[in-house]
C-alpha atoms as a printed R data frame, in Angstrom:
    type eleno elety resid chain resno      x      y      z
1   ATOM     1    CA   MET     A     1 54.096 29.576 32.650
2   ATOM     2    CA   GLY     A     2 50.293 30.129 33.694
3   ATOM     3    CA   GLU     A     3 49.200 31.090 30.462
4   ATOM     4    CA   ASP     A     4 50.718 27.735 28.607
5   ATOM     5    CA   LEU     A     5 48.954 25.027 31.154
6   ATOM     6    CA   PHE     A     6 45.918 25.078 28.412
7   ATOM     7    CA   THR     A     7 47.906 26.095 25.507
8   ATOM     8    CA   ASN     A     8 50.154 23.210 25.597
9   ATOM     9    CA   PHE     A     9 46.717 20.983 25.830
10  ATOM    10    CA   ASP     A    10 47.581 19.220 22.934
11  ATOM    11    CA   GLY     A    11 43.557 17.846 22.084
12  ATOM    12    CA   ARG     A    12 44.060 14.814 21.985
13  ATOM    13    CA   GLY     A    13 44.350 13.440 24.931
14  ATOM    14    CA   THR     A    14 41.614 12.787 27.690
15  ATOM    15    CA   ASP     A    15 42.793 15.150 30.063
16  ATOM    16    CA   LEU     A    16 40.106 17.784 29.267
17  ATOM    17    CA   TYR     A    17 38.853 18.064 32.509
18  ATOM    18    CA   HIS     A    18 42.499 19.155 33.998
19  ATOM    19    CA   ALA     A    19 42.806 21.371 30.506
20  ATOM    20    CA   ALA     A    20 39.474 23.412 31.042
21  ATOM    21    CA   LEU     A    21 39.791 23.267 34.619
22  ATOM    22    CA   ARG     A    22 43.578 25.107 34.279
23  ATOM    23    CA   PHE     A    23 42.173 28.397 32.277
24  ATOM    24    CA   ARG     A    24 38.852 28.269 34.368
25  ATOM    25    CA   LEU     A    25 41.040 29.155 37.074
26  ATOM    26    CA   LEU     A    26 43.326 31.532 35.615
27  ATOM    27    CA   ARG     A    27 40.933 33.444 33.888
28  ATOM    28    CA   GLN     A    28 38.738 33.681 37.326
29  ATOM    29    CA   GLN     A    29 41.889 34.994 38.720
30  ATOM    30    CA   GLY     A    30 42.645 37.511 35.616
31  ATOM    31    CA   PHE     A    31 45.348 36.355 33.808
32  ATOM    32    CA   PRO     A    32 45.067 36.325 29.833
33  ATOM    33    CA   VAL     A    33 45.065 33.026 28.741
34  ATOM    34    CA   SER     A    34 45.025 32.307 25.178
35  ATOM    35    CA   LEU     A    35 42.559 30.221 23.329
36  ATOM    36    CA   ASP     A    36 44.597 28.435 21.166
37  ATOM    37    CA   GLY     A    37 44.148 25.044 23.330
38  ATOM    38    CA   PHE     A    38 40.149 25.329 22.416
39  ATOM    39    CA   ARG     A    39 40.934 25.788 19.102
40  ATOM    40    CA   LYS     A    40 43.333 22.198 18.837
41  ATOM    41    CA   LEU     A    41 39.666 20.506 20.705
42  ATOM    42    CA   LYS     A    42 38.241 21.219 16.999
43  ATOM    43    CA   ASN     A    43 38.926 18.384 13.737
44  ATOM    44    CA   SER     A    44 39.880 19.691 10.377
45  ATOM    45    CA   GLU     A    45 36.491 20.509  9.168
46  ATOM    46    CA   GLY     A    46 36.153 22.773 11.968
47  ATOM    47    CA   ARG     A    47 33.797 20.559 14.436
48  ATOM    48    CA   PHE     A    48 34.820 19.706 17.865
49  ATOM    49    CA   LYS     A    49 36.316 16.198 18.304
50  ATOM    50    CA   GLU     A    50 33.906 13.063 18.156
51  ATOM    51    CA   TRP     A    51 35.648 11.882 21.156
52  ATOM    52    CA   LEU     A    52 34.542 14.529 23.693
53  ATOM    53    CA   SER     A    53 31.383 13.633 23.590
54  ATOM    54    CA   ARG     A    54 31.959 10.761 25.564
55  ATOM    55    CA   ASP     A    55 34.195 12.439 28.085
56  ATOM    56    CA   GLU     A    56 31.435 12.915 30.992
57  ATOM    57    CA   GLN     A    57 34.068 14.564 33.223
58  ATOM    58    CA   GLY     A    58 35.579 16.801 30.208
59  ATOM    59    CA   LEU     A    59 32.657 18.048 29.324
60  ATOM    60    CA   LEU     A    60 31.271 19.624 32.840
61  ATOM    61    CA   SER     A    61 34.416 21.419 32.727
62  ATOM    62    CA   LEU     A    62 34.852 22.513 29.400
63  ATOM    63    CA   TYR     A    63 31.055 23.891 29.805
64  ATOM    64    CA   GLU     A    64 32.215 25.765 33.448
65  ATOM    65    CA   ALA     A    65 35.342 27.012 31.546
66  ATOM    66    CA   ALA     A    66 33.580 28.619 28.542
67  ATOM    67    CA   HIS     A    67 31.470 30.907 30.700
68  ATOM    68    CA   ILE     A    68 34.360 33.170 31.040
69  ATOM    69    CA   ALA     A    69 34.348 34.629 27.813
70  ATOM    70    CA   PHE     A    70 35.094 37.989 26.507
71  ATOM    71    CA   ASP     A    71 32.969 40.400 23.560
72  ATOM    72    CA   GLY     A    72 34.534 38.522 20.359
73  ATOM    73    CA   GLU     A    73 35.393 35.304 21.625
74  ATOM    74    CA   ASP     A    74 33.220 33.277 19.288
75  ATOM    75    CA   ILE     A    75 35.117 29.756 20.031
76  ATOM    76    CA   LEU     A    76 34.156 29.768 23.789
77  ATOM    77    CA   ASP     A    77 30.098 30.508 22.901
78  ATOM    78    CA   GLU     A    78 30.298 27.581 20.484
79  ATOM    79    CA   ALA     A    79 32.547 25.449 22.621
80  ATOM    80    CA   LEU     A    80 29.618 26.534 25.400
81  ATOM    81    CA   SER     A    81 26.970 25.006 23.007
82  ATOM    82    CA   PHE     A    82 28.833 22.255 22.417
83  ATOM    83    CA   ALA     A    83 29.344 20.831 25.680
84  ATOM    84    CA   THR     A    84 25.646 22.146 26.996
85  ATOM    85    CA   LYS     A    85 23.817 19.951 24.381
86  ATOM    86    CA   ASN     A    86 25.621 17.083 25.284
87  ATOM    87    CA   LEU     A    87 25.940 17.575 28.355
88  ATOM    88    CA   LYS     A    88 21.760 17.410 28.383
89  ATOM    89    CA   SER     A    89 22.226 14.050 25.891
90  ATOM    90    CA   ILE     A    90 24.539 11.940 28.506
91  ATOM    91    CA   LEU     A    91 21.646 13.162 31.293
92  ATOM    92    CA   LEU     A    92 18.862 11.928 28.976
93  ATOM    93    CA   THR     A    93 20.933  8.903 27.956
94  ATOM    94    CA   ASN     A    94 23.051  7.469 29.926
95  ATOM    95    CA   LYS     A    95 21.295  5.041 32.459
96  ATOM    96    CA   ASN     A    96 24.479  4.189 33.722
97  ATOM    97    CA   ILE     A    97 25.980  7.519 35.364
98  ATOM    98    CA   ASN     A    98 26.920  8.467 38.378
99  ATOM    99    CA   ASN     A    99 23.963 10.258 40.688
100 ATOM   100    CA   ALA     A   100 25.965 12.757 42.538
101 ATOM   101    CA   PHE     A   101 27.446 12.895 38.816
102 ATOM   102    CA   GLN     A   102 23.674 13.681 37.436
103 ATOM   103    CA   ARG     A   103 23.143 15.678 40.167
104 ATOM   104    CA   GLN     A   104 26.301 18.066 39.507
105 ATOM   105    CA   ILE     A   105 25.530 18.102 35.721
106 ATOM   106    CA   ASP     A   106 22.290 19.355 36.842
107 ATOM   107    CA   PHE     A   107 23.102 22.158 39.421
108 ATOM   108    CA   ALA     A   108 25.748 23.501 36.576
109 ATOM   109    CA   LEU     A   109 23.061 23.802 33.883
110 ATOM   110    CA   LEU     A   110 21.047 25.289 36.309
111 ATOM   111    CA   VAL     A   111 23.673 27.881 37.930
112 ATOM   112    CA   PRO     A   112 27.093 27.327 36.200
113 ATOM   113    CA   ALA     A   113 29.765 27.446 38.131
114 ATOM   114    CA   TRP     A   114 31.035 31.603 37.207
115 ATOM   115    CA   LYS     A   115 27.198 32.891 38.168
116 ATOM   116    CA   CYS     A   116 27.177 31.415 41.369
117 ATOM   117    CA   VAL     A   117 27.715 32.554 44.853
118 ATOM   118    CA   PRO     A   118 30.638 31.256 46.292
119 ATOM   119    CA   ARG     A   119 29.137 29.755 49.735
120 ATOM   120    CA   SER     A   120 26.405 28.767 47.286
121 ATOM   121    CA   LEU     A   121 28.271 26.710 45.290
122 ATOM   122    CA   ALA     A   122 30.557 25.654 48.209
123 ATOM   123    CA   ARG     A   123 27.951 23.782 49.629
124 ATOM   124    CA   HIS     A   124 26.738 21.733 46.894
125 ATOM   125    CA   SER     A   125 30.446 20.685 45.547
126 ATOM   126    CA   LEU     A   126 30.486 19.127 49.408
127 ATOM   127    CA   ASP     A   127 26.817 17.209 48.651
128 ATOM   128    CA   PHE     A   128 27.880 16.401 45.491
129 ATOM   129    CA   TYR     A   129 31.786 15.092 46.147
130 ATOM   130    CA   SER     A   130 30.206 13.531 49.837
131 ATOM   131    CA   ASP     A   131 28.093 11.645 47.672
132 ATOM   132    CA   GLN     A   132 31.109 10.168 46.284
133 ATOM   133    CA   GLY     A   133 32.195  7.474 48.681
134 ATOM   134    CA   ALA     A   134 34.986  5.167 47.563
135 ATOM   135    CA   LEU     A   135 35.639  6.755 43.929
136 ATOM   136    CA   LEU     A   136 36.645 10.360 45.432
137 ATOM   137    CA   GLN     A   137 40.092 10.081 45.559
138 ATOM   138    CA   ASN     A   138 40.849 12.803 48.154
139 ATOM   139    CA   GLN     A   139 38.935 12.191 51.325
140 ATOM   140    CA   LYS     A   140 41.025 14.460 53.678
141 ATOM   141    CA   LEU     A   141 40.675 17.375 51.773
142 ATOM   142    CA   LEU     A   142 37.184 16.743 51.742
143 ATOM   143    CA   THR     A   143 37.054 16.479 55.909
144 ATOM   144    CA   PHE     A   144 38.765 20.046 55.422
145 ATOM   145    CA   ALA     A   145 36.313 21.399 53.063
146 ATOM   146    CA   LYS     A   146 33.896 20.548 55.600
147 ATOM   147    CA   LEU     A   147 35.307 22.020 58.569
148 ATOM   148    CA   ASP     A   148 36.463 24.745 56.599
149 ATOM   149    CA   PHE     A   149 33.024 25.663 55.315
150 ATOM   150    CA   ASN     A   150 31.102 24.663 58.945
151 ATOM   151    CA   MET     A   151 33.447 27.244 60.406
152 ATOM   152    CA   LEU     A   152 32.866 29.927 58.326
153 ATOM   153    CA   GLN     A   153 29.097 28.914 58.613
154 ATOM   154    CA   SER     A   154 29.649 29.200 62.300
155 ATOM   155    CA   PHE     A   155 31.206 33.026 62.131
156 ATOM   156    CA   HIS     A   156 28.259 34.152 60.159
157 ATOM   157    CA   LYS     A   157 25.843 32.531 62.338
158 ATOM   158    CA   GLN     A   158 27.665 34.976 65.136
159 ATOM   159    CA   GLU     A   159 27.935 38.330 63.126
160 ATOM   160    CA   LEU     A   160 24.148 37.693 61.954
161 ATOM   161    CA   ARG     A   161 23.044 36.974 66.045
162 ATOM   162    CA   GLU     A   162 24.650 40.459 66.791
163 ATOM   163    CA   LEU     A   163 22.656 42.284 63.613
164 ATOM   164    CA   SER     A   164 19.492 40.914 65.197
165 ATOM   165    CA   GLU     A   165 19.980 42.036 68.665
166 ATOM   166    CA   TRP     A   166 20.989 45.214 66.944
167 ATOM   167    CA   TRP     A   167 17.789 45.542 65.514
168 ATOM   168    CA   LYS     A   168 15.955 44.302 68.621
169 ATOM   169    CA   SER     A   169 17.840 46.936 70.894
170 ATOM   170    CA   ILE     A   170 16.199 50.324 68.945
171 ATOM   171    CA   ASP     A   171 13.106 48.139 69.207
172 ATOM   172    CA   GLY     A   172 12.803 47.524 65.027
173 ATOM   173    CA   ALA     A   173  9.876 46.132 65.477
174 ATOM   174    CA   THR     A   174  8.339 48.429 67.259
175 ATOM   175    CA   ASN     A   175  9.301 51.791 65.446
176 ATOM   176    CA   PHE     A   176  8.914 50.358 62.013
177 ATOM   177    CA   PRO     A   177  5.910 47.938 62.893
178 ATOM   178    CA   TYR     A   178  5.122 48.501 58.474
179 ATOM   179    CA   ALA     A   179  8.596 47.369 57.259
180 ATOM   180    CA   ARG     A   180  9.320 43.850 56.058
181 ATOM   181    CA   ASP     A   181 11.327 41.977 57.962
182 ATOM   182    CA   ARG     A   182 14.378 41.663 55.720
183 ATOM   183    CA   LEU     A   183 17.530 41.339 57.982
184 ATOM   184    CA   VAL     A   184 18.653 37.971 57.235
185 ATOM   185    CA   GLU     A   185 17.902 39.386 53.337
186 ATOM   186    CA   CYS     A   186 19.999 42.042 53.903
187 ATOM   187    CA   TYR     A   187 22.923 39.857 55.384
188 ATOM   188    CA   PHE     A   188 22.806 36.901 52.824
189 ATOM   189    CA   TRP     A   189 23.136 39.760 50.162
190 ATOM   190    CA   ILE     A   190 26.261 41.001 51.948
191 ATOM   191    CA   ILE     A   191 27.810 36.958 52.142
192 ATOM   192    CA   CYS     A   192 26.739 36.890 48.162
193 ATOM   193    CA   ILE     A   193 29.943 39.751 47.926
194 ATOM   194    CA   TYR     A   194 32.187 39.418 50.371
195 ATOM   195    CA   PHE     A   195 32.184 36.139 52.918
196 ATOM   196    CA   GLU     A   196 35.868 36.126 54.058
197 ATOM   197    CA   PRO     A   197 36.173 36.495 58.066
198 ATOM   198    CA   LYS     A   198 38.361 39.733 57.468
199 ATOM   199    CA   TYR     A   199 35.497 41.359 56.419
200 ATOM   200    CA   ARG     A   200 33.215 41.062 59.355
201 ATOM   201    CA   VAL     A   201 33.194 45.243 59.921
202 ATOM   202    CA   ALA     A   202 32.376 45.723 56.543
203 ATOM   203    CA   ARG     A   203 29.965 43.016 56.376
204 ATOM   204    CA   VAL     A   204 27.469 44.084 59.193
205 ATOM   205    CA   LEU     A   205 27.937 47.526 58.286
206 ATOM   206    CA   ASN     A   206 27.003 47.042 54.829
207 ATOM   207    CA   ALA     A   207 24.152 44.680 56.208
208 ATOM   208    CA   LYS     A   208 22.496 47.434 58.630
209 ATOM   209    CA   ILE     A   209 22.868 49.702 55.946
210 ATOM   210    CA   TYR     A   210 20.409 47.239 53.688
211 ATOM   211    CA   ILE     A   211 18.405 47.197 56.495
212 ATOM   212    CA   VAL     A   212 17.982 50.825 56.839
213 ATOM   213    CA   LEU     A   213 17.273 51.272 52.926
214 ATOM   214    CA   THR     A   214 14.799 48.487 52.724
215 ATOM   215    CA   THR     A   215 13.350 50.565 55.606
216 ATOM   216    CA   LEU     A   216 13.281 53.982 53.886
217 ATOM   217    CA   ASN     A   217 11.980 52.572 51.061
218 ATOM   218    CA   ASP     A   218  8.864 50.282 53.264
219 ATOM   219    CA   THR     A   219  8.433 53.851 55.259
220 ATOM   220    CA   CYS     A   220  8.104 56.027 51.758
221 ATOM   221    CA   ASP     A   221  5.841 53.511 50.014
222 ATOM   222    CA   ASN     A   222  3.244 52.239 53.220
223 ATOM   223    CA   PHE     A   223  3.666 54.638 55.718
224 ATOM   224    CA   GLY     A   224  4.265 58.405 55.378
225 ATOM   225    CA   THR     A   225  2.169 60.664 53.370
226 ATOM   226    CA   TYR     A   226  3.282 62.341 50.502
227 ATOM   227    CA   GLU     A   227  4.247 65.743 52.768
228 ATOM   228    CA   GLU     A   228  5.650 63.153 55.404
229 ATOM   229    CA   VAL     A   229  7.734 61.612 52.855
230 ATOM   230    CA   GLN     A   230  9.118 65.048 51.051
231 ATOM   231    CA   ALA     A   231 10.217 65.804 54.240
232 ATOM   232    CA   LEU     A   232 12.318 63.304 55.135
233 ATOM   233    CA   VAL     A   233 14.322 63.053 51.934
234 ATOM   234    CA   LYS     A   234 15.015 66.334 51.977
235 ATOM   235    CA   ALA     A   235 16.436 65.617 55.206
236 ATOM   236    CA   ILE     A   236 18.393 62.455 53.841
237 ATOM   237    CA   GLN     A   237 20.383 64.863 51.523
238 ATOM   238    CA   ARG     A   238 21.326 66.779 54.118
239 ATOM   239    CA   LEU     A   239 21.994 63.646 56.300
240 ATOM   240    CA   ASP     A   240 22.383 66.890 59.282
241 ATOM   241    CA   ALA     A   241 21.445 66.171 62.951
242 ATOM   242    CA   ARG     A   242 19.513 69.632 63.099
243 ATOM   243    CA   ALA     A   243 17.706 68.439 60.052
244 ATOM   244    CA   LEU     A   244 15.903 66.061 62.832
245 ATOM   245    CA   ASP     A   245 13.614 69.009 64.530
246 ATOM   246    CA   GLU     A   246 12.232 69.555 60.947
247 ATOM   247    CA   LEU     A   247 10.889 66.267 60.772
248 ATOM   248    CA   PRO     A   248  7.031 65.368 61.621
249 ATOM   249    CA   ASP     A   249  6.988 63.197 64.004
250 ATOM   250    CA   ARG     A   250  5.950 60.224 62.441
251 ATOM   251    CA   MET     A   251  9.694 60.199 60.019
252 ATOM   252    CA   LYS     A   252 12.134 61.142 63.395
253 ATOM   253    CA   ASN     A   253 12.591 57.535 64.446
254 ATOM   254    CA   MET     A   254 13.219 56.346 60.494
255 ATOM   255    CA   TYR     A   255 15.864 59.165 60.045
256 ATOM   256    CA   ARG     A   256 16.993 58.717 64.028
257 ATOM   257    CA   LEU     A   257 18.115 55.210 62.451
258 ATOM   258    CA   THR     A   258 19.576 56.417 59.564
259 ATOM   259    CA   LEU     A   259 21.746 58.733 60.994
260 ATOM   260    CA   ASN     A   260 22.741 56.285 63.779
261 ATOM   261    CA   VAL     A   261 24.337 53.950 61.004
262 ATOM   262    CA   TYR     A   262 26.238 56.630 59.125
263 ATOM   263    CA   ASP     A   263 27.754 57.733 62.592
264 ATOM   264    CA   GLU     A   264 28.608 53.838 62.632
265 ATOM   265    CA   ILE     A   265 30.741 54.035 59.825
266 ATOM   266    CA   GLU     A   266 32.035 56.874 60.914
267 ATOM   267    CA   GLU     A   267 33.515 55.730 63.528
268 ATOM   268    CA   GLU     A   268 34.472 52.372 61.951
269 ATOM   269    CA   ALA     A   269 36.505 54.097 59.082
270 ATOM   270    CA   GLU     A   270 38.194 56.381 61.344
271 ATOM   271    CA   LYS     A   271 39.393 53.308 63.501
272 ATOM   272    CA   THR     A   272 41.198 51.936 60.237
273 ATOM   273    CA   GLY     A   273 42.150 55.197 58.940
274 ATOM   274    CA   SER     A   274 39.634 55.235 55.537
275 ATOM   275    CA   THR     A   275 37.374 58.322 56.915
276 ATOM   276    CA   PHE     A   276 37.182 59.157 52.838
277 ATOM   277    CA   ILE     A   277 34.612 55.827 52.412
278 ATOM   278    CA   VAL     A   278 32.138 58.304 54.921
279 ATOM   279    CA   GLU     A   279 31.111 60.612 52.296
280 ATOM   280    CA   TYR     A   280 30.766 58.356 49.169
281 ATOM   281    CA   ALA     A   281 28.427 55.931 51.767
282 ATOM   282    CA   LYS     A   282 26.578 59.100 51.915
283 ATOM   283    CA   GLU     A   283 26.516 60.359 48.100
284 ATOM   284    CA   GLU     A   284 24.827 56.643 47.709
285 ATOM   285    CA   VAL     A   285 22.081 57.073 49.899
286 ATOM   286    CA   ILE     A   286 21.302 60.933 48.936
287 ATOM   287    CA   MET     A   287 21.283 59.148 45.121
288 ATOM   288    CA   ILE     A   288 18.994 56.661 45.615
289 ATOM   289    CA   HIS     A   289 16.661 58.829 47.583
């Protein structure tokens, strides 16, 4: 049934918005949706039908859907080109366009939904729909969306506080004064991958790994001598506490931080019966260095 949602679109009405939206949502979830619906958007001469250029909401939905294409799906490339051209034309020529919708088009042309960080897209979408005022058909849904966003953001702020307290507890600013302060940036990288509450432990641990890696990078580039860095790299390839005594004093804090974070990973993995991930995590840091 899911595969027929777009295929059954006859290409003669004005409900392009919902047809393209269904296609995009199904594709995002990995369903093999047919491209027949897109072919119905063309006339006998192989061009996209003229009425499509006047369907502003439909064009935006078509534009977003066309980004989820596989190699060889030329019709999606054509649809993307057609939608992009006409959306830009709408911005230039339609003086009566709703301000919120205009900003939505501007943002989509800059960062398509398929290529946007989910939480960033959610934040911008809340602004777009809030500005529609009475034009918005489901105010309750918008209210719930705002509550959900704010609750999750509060959850993320708490995790960020935990990371800040951890960094202070190891006296990071004193032990690594040469390192760039990238704690918030490292945490944001993780939110881009998985933001749901159930991944709290994975987010915090991965943020710590990124902090270790960026601090290691600054240690090698801006702090250690060639000989010190060589010794540190060899120790990291072992990830063995016994290697600590073999390191120059200036490299010991960095190595100790690395070991402590990977010990924490191992402890959390044991709690969930996922100890196999520890070796993969170690292999990755060894490969980088």
